[in-house]
Short mmCIF file of C-alpha atoms and ligand atoms in Angstrom, two decimals:
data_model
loop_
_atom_site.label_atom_id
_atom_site.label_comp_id
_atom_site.label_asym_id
_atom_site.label_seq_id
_atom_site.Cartn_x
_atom_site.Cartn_y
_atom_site.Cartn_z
CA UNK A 23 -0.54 -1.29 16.77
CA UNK A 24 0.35 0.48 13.77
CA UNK A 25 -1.99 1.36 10.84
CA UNK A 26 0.41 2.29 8.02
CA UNK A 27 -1.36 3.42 4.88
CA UNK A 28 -4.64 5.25 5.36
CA UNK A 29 -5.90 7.62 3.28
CA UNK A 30 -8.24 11.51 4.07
CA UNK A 31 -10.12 14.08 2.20
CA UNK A 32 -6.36 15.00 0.83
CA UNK A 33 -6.94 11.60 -1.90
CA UNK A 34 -9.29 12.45 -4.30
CA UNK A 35 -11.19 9.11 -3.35
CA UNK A 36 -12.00 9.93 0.37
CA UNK A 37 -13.80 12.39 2.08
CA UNK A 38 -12.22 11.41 5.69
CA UNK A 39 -11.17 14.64 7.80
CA UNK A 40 -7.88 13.97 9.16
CA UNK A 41 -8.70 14.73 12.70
CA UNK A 42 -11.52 12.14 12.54
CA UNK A 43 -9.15 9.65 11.54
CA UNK A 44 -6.65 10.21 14.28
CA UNK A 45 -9.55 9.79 16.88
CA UNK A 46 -10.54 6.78 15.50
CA UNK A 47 -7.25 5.26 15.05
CA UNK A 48 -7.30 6.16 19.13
CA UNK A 49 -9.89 4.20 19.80
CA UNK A 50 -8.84 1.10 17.95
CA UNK A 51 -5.66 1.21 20.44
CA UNK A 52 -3.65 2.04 16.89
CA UNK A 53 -0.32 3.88 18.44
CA UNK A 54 0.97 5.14 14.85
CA UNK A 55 -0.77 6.13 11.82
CA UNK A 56 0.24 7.52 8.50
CA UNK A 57 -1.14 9.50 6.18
CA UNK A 58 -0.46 7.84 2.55
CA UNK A 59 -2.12 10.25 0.39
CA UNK A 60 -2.64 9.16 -3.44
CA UNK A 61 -0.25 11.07 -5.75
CA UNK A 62 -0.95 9.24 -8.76
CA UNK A 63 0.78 11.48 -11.82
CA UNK A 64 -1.15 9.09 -14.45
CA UNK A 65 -4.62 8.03 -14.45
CA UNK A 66 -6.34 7.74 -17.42
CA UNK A 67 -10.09 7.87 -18.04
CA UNK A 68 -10.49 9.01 -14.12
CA UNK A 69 -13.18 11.67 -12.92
CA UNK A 70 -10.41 12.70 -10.13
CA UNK A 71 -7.11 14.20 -10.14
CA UNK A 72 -5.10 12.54 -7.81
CA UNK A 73 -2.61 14.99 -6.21
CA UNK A 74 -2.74 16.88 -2.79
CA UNK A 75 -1.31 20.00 -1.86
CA UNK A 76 1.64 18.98 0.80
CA UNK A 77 2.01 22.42 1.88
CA UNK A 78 -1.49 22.44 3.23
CA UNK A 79 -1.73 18.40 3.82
CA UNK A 80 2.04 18.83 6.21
CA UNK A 81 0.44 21.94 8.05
CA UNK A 82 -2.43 19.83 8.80
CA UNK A 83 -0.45 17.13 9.88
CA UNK A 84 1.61 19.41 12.31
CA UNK A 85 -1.54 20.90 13.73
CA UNK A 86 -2.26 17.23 14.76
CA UNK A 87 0.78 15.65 15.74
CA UNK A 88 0.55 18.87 18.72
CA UNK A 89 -3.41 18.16 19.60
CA UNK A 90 -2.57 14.83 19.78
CA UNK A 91 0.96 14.76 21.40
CA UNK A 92 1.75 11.70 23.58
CA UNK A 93 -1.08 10.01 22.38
CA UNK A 94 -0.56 9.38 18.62
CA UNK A 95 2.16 9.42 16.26
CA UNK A 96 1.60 10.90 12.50
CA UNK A 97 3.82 10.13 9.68
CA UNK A 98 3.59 12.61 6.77
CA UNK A 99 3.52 9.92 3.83
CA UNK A 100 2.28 9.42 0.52
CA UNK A 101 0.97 6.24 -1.77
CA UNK A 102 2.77 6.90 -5.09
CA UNK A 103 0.69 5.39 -7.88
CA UNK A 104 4.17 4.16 -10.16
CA UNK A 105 4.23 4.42 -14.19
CA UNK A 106 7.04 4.62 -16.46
CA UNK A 107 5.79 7.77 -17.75
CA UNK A 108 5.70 9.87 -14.52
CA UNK A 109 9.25 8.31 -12.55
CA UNK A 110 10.43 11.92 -12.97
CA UNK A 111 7.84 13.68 -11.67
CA UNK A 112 6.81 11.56 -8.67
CA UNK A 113 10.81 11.50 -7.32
CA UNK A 114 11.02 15.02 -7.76
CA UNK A 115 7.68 15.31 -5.79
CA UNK A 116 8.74 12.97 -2.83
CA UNK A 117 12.46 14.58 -3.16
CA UNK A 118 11.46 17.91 -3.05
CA UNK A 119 9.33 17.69 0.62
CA UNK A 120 9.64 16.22 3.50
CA UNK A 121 8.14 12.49 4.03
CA UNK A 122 8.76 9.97 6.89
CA UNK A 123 7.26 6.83 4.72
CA UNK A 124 6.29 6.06 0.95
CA UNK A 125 4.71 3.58 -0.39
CA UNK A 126 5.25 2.65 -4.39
CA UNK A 127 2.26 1.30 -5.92
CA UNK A 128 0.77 0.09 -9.15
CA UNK A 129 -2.74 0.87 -9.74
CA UNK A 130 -2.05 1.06 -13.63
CA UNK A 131 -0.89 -1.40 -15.72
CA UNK A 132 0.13 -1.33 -19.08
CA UNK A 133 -1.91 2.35 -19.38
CA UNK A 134 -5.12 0.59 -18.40
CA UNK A 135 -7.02 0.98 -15.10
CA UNK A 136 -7.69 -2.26 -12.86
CA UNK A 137 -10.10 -0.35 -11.15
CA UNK A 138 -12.36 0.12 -14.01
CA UNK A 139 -12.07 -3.13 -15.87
CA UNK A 140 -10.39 -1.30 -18.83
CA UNK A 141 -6.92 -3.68 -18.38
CA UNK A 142 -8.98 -6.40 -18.86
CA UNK A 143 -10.92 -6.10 -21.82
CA UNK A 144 -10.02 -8.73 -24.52
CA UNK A 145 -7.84 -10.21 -21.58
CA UNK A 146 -8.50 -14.17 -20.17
CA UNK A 147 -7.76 -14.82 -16.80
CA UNK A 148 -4.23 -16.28 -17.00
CA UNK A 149 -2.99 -13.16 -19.57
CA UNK A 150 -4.53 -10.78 -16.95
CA UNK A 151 -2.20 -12.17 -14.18
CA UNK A 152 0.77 -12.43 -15.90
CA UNK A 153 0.82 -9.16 -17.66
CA UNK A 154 0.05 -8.16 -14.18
CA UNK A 155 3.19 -9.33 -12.70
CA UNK A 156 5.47 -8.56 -15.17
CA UNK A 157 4.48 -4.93 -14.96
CA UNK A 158 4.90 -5.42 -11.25
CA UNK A 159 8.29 -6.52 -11.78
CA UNK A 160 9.47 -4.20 -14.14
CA UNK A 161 8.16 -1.01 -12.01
CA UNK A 162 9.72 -2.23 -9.02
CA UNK A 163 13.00 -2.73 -11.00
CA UNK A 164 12.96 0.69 -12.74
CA UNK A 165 11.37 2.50 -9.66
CA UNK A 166 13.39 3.11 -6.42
CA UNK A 167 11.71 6.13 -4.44
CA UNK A 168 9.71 3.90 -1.90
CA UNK A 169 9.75 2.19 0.91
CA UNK A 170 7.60 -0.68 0.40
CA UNK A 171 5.60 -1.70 -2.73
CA UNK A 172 1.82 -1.25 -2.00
CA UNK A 173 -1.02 -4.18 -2.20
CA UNK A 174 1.03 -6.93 -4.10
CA UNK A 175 -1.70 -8.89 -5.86
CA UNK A 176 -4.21 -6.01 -5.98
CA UNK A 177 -5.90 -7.73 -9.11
CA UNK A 178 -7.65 -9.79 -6.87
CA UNK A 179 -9.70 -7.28 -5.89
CA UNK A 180 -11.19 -7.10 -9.54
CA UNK A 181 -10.95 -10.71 -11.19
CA UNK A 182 -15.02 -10.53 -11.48
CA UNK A 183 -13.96 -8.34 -14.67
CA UNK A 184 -12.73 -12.09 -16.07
CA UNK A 185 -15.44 -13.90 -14.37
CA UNK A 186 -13.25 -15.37 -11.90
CA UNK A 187 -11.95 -15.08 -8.05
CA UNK A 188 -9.36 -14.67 -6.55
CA UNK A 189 -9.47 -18.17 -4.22
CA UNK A 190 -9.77 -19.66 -8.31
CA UNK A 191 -6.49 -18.75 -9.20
CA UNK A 192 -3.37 -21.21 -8.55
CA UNK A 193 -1.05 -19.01 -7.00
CA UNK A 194 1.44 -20.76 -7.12
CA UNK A 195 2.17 -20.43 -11.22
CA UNK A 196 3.79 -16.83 -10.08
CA UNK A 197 5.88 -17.71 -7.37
CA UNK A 198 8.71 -17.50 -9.53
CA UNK A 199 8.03 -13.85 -10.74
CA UNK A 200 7.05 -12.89 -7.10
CA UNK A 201 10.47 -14.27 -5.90
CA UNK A 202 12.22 -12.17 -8.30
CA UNK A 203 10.13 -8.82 -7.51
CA UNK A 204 11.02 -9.41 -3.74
CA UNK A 205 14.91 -10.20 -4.38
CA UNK A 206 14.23 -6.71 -6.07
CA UNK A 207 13.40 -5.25 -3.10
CA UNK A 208 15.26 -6.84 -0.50
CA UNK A 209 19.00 -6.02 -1.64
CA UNK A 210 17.72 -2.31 -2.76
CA UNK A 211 16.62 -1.95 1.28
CA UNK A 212 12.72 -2.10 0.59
CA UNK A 213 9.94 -3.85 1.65
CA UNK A 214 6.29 -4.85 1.26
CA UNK A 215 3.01 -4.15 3.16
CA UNK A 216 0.46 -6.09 4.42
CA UNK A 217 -2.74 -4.21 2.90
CA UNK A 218 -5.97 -5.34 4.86
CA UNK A 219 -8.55 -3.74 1.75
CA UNK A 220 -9.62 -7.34 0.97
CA UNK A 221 -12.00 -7.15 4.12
CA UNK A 222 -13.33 -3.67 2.55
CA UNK A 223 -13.92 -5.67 -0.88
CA UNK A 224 -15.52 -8.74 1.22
CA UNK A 225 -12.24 -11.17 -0.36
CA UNK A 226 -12.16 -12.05 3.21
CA UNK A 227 -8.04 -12.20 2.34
CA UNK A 228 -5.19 -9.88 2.68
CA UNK A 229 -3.18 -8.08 -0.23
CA UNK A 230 -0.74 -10.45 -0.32
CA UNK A 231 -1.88 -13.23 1.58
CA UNK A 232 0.04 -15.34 4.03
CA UNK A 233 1.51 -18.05 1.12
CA UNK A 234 3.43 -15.06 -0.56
CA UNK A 235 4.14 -13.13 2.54
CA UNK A 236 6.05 -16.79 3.98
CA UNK A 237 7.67 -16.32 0.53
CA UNK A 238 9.06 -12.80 1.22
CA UNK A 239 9.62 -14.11 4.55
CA UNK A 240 11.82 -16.81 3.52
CA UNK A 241 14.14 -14.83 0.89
CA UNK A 242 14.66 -12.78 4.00
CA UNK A 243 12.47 -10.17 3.76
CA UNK A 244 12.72 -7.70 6.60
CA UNK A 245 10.58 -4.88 5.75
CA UNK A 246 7.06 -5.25 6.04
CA UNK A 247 3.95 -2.88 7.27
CA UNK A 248 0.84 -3.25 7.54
CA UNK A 249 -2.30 -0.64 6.56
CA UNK A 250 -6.05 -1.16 6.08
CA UNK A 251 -5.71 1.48 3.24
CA UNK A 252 -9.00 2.71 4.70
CA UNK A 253 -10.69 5.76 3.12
CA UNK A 254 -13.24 6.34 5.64
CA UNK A 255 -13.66 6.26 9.66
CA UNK A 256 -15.05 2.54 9.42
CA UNK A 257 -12.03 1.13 8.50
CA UNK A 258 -9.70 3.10 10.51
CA UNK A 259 -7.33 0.23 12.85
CA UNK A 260 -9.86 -2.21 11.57
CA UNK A 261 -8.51 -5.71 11.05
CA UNK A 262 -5.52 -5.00 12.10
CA UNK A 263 -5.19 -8.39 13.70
CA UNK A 264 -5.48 -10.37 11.12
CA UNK A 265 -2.65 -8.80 9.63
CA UNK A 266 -0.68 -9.59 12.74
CA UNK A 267 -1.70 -13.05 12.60
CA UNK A 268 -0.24 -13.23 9.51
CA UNK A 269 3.21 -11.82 10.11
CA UNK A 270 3.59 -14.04 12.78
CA UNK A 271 2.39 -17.73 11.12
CA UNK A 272 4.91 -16.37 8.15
CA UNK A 273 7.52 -16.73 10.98
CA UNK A 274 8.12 -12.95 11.33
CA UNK A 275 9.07 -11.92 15.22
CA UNK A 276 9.27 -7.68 13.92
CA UNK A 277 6.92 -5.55 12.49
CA UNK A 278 8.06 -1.91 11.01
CA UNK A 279 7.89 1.53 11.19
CA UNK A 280 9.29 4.43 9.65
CA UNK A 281 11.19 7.69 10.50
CA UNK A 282 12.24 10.06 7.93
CA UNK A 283 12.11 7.08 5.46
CA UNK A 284 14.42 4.64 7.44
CA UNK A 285 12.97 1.47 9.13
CA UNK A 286 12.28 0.72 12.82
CA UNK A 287 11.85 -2.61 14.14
CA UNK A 288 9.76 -3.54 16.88
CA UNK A 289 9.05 -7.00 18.61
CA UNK A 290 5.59 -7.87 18.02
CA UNK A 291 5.23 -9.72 21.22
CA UNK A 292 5.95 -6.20 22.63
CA UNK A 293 2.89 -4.39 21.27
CA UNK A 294 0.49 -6.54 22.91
ZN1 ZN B 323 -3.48 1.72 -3.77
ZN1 ZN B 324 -4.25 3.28 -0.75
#
């Protein structure tokens, strides 16, 4: 198995060691990890700054990929945190060193954190969503520097901000903007991930869930990963499963990797 976006103490948000994480993902039977670091160029109102050193975070990553030769494989990756303001910056960052796998995104929408409720002050539940999408759309239009786009429907991690929940929401209303954001990606050779941090946030769901992965599926989506975007050792390879299940009820028979940013397939029937 493959645990493709996990984040150490190189993200502001996690205090994980690297090496911890590696013998963890061992022990969960995960084959491949990568390292998706935040690099988030605009953040407002945050107590962190979310950038990493990559000369220190790739010599840490070489140190590892030798003490754990044969036994793990480490992708030097990032999670680039998109905005309109900081396109420049963030392609000249993933341009200018060396990365095997990036993944693009949104964290911010329309200035506003989702994190901290600020994006939905003064916001109802349906003007929350769609300004959501839209800014989802747009970034994925006017962004290209990534290989998949991170945690589609990440809102539902925070919908208590409008008194709602995620399982209140009729989906289904942004199928059409969803269909457009993955014909996006599909002809411009990207993909989407399969981010298991609902189980962290007890949604007891995937980010996206199996309705809109069957969608990607359908509008033949090839690209697709799957992470548990886990900032500590406890979620490490965890639920990794589920995610599986889920790629294969959307009708998917592959599962990717990455290599210097271009896709692998791999049977999924193989890899059990
Ligand atoms: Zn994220
Ligand atoms: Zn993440």
């Amino acid at each position: 198995m493959f645990d493709y976006h996990v984040h150490t103490d190189f993200s502001a948000d996690s205090k994980m060691p690297m090496e911890k994480a590696c013998e963890t993902a061992l022990e969960m039977g995960v084959r491949e990890i990568a390292f998706t670091e935040h690099l988030d160029y605009f953040y407002p109102n945050s107590e962190f700054i979310w950038e990493f050193d990559y000369i220190q975070y790739a010599q840490r990553v070489d140190a590892l990929r030798k003490q754990f030769e044969h036994k793990l494989t480490i992708l030097k990756a990032v999670e680039v945190g998109m905005h309109p303001s900081t396109y420049k910056r963030s392609k000249k960052f993933t341009d200018d060193h060396e990365f095997d796998f990036i993944i693009g995104s949104v964290h911010i929408v329309e200035d506003l954190d989702l994190h901290n409720g600020d994006y939905f002050k003064g916001k109802n539940l349906k003007d929350s969503l769609e300004t959501y999408f839209k800014i989802v759309h747009n970034y994925v239009k006017d962004y290209q520097d990534f290989n998949v786009l991170g945690h589609l429907t990440l809102i539902k991690r925070y919908l208590h901000f409008v008194k709602s929940s995620w399982n209140q929401v009729e989906w289904e209303h942004y199928f059409d903007i969803v269909e457009e954001i993955f014909k996006i990606l599909i002809e411009s050779g990207r993909g989407i991930e399969i981010n298991l941090s609902g189980f962290r946030y007890r949604l007891d769901c995937t980010l996206p869930n199996l309705p809109f992965v069957k969608l990607y599926k359908d509008l033949g989506g090839e690209i697709i990963t799957i992470g548990t975007d886990a900032h500590t050792k406890h979620f490490v390879g965890n639920h990794l499963d589920t995610g599986y299940g889920i790629l294969k009820e959307a009708g998917f028979e592959y599962i990717t990797t990455f290599k210097e940013r271009k896709p692998v397939f791999h049977k999924i029937d193989s890899l059990f």
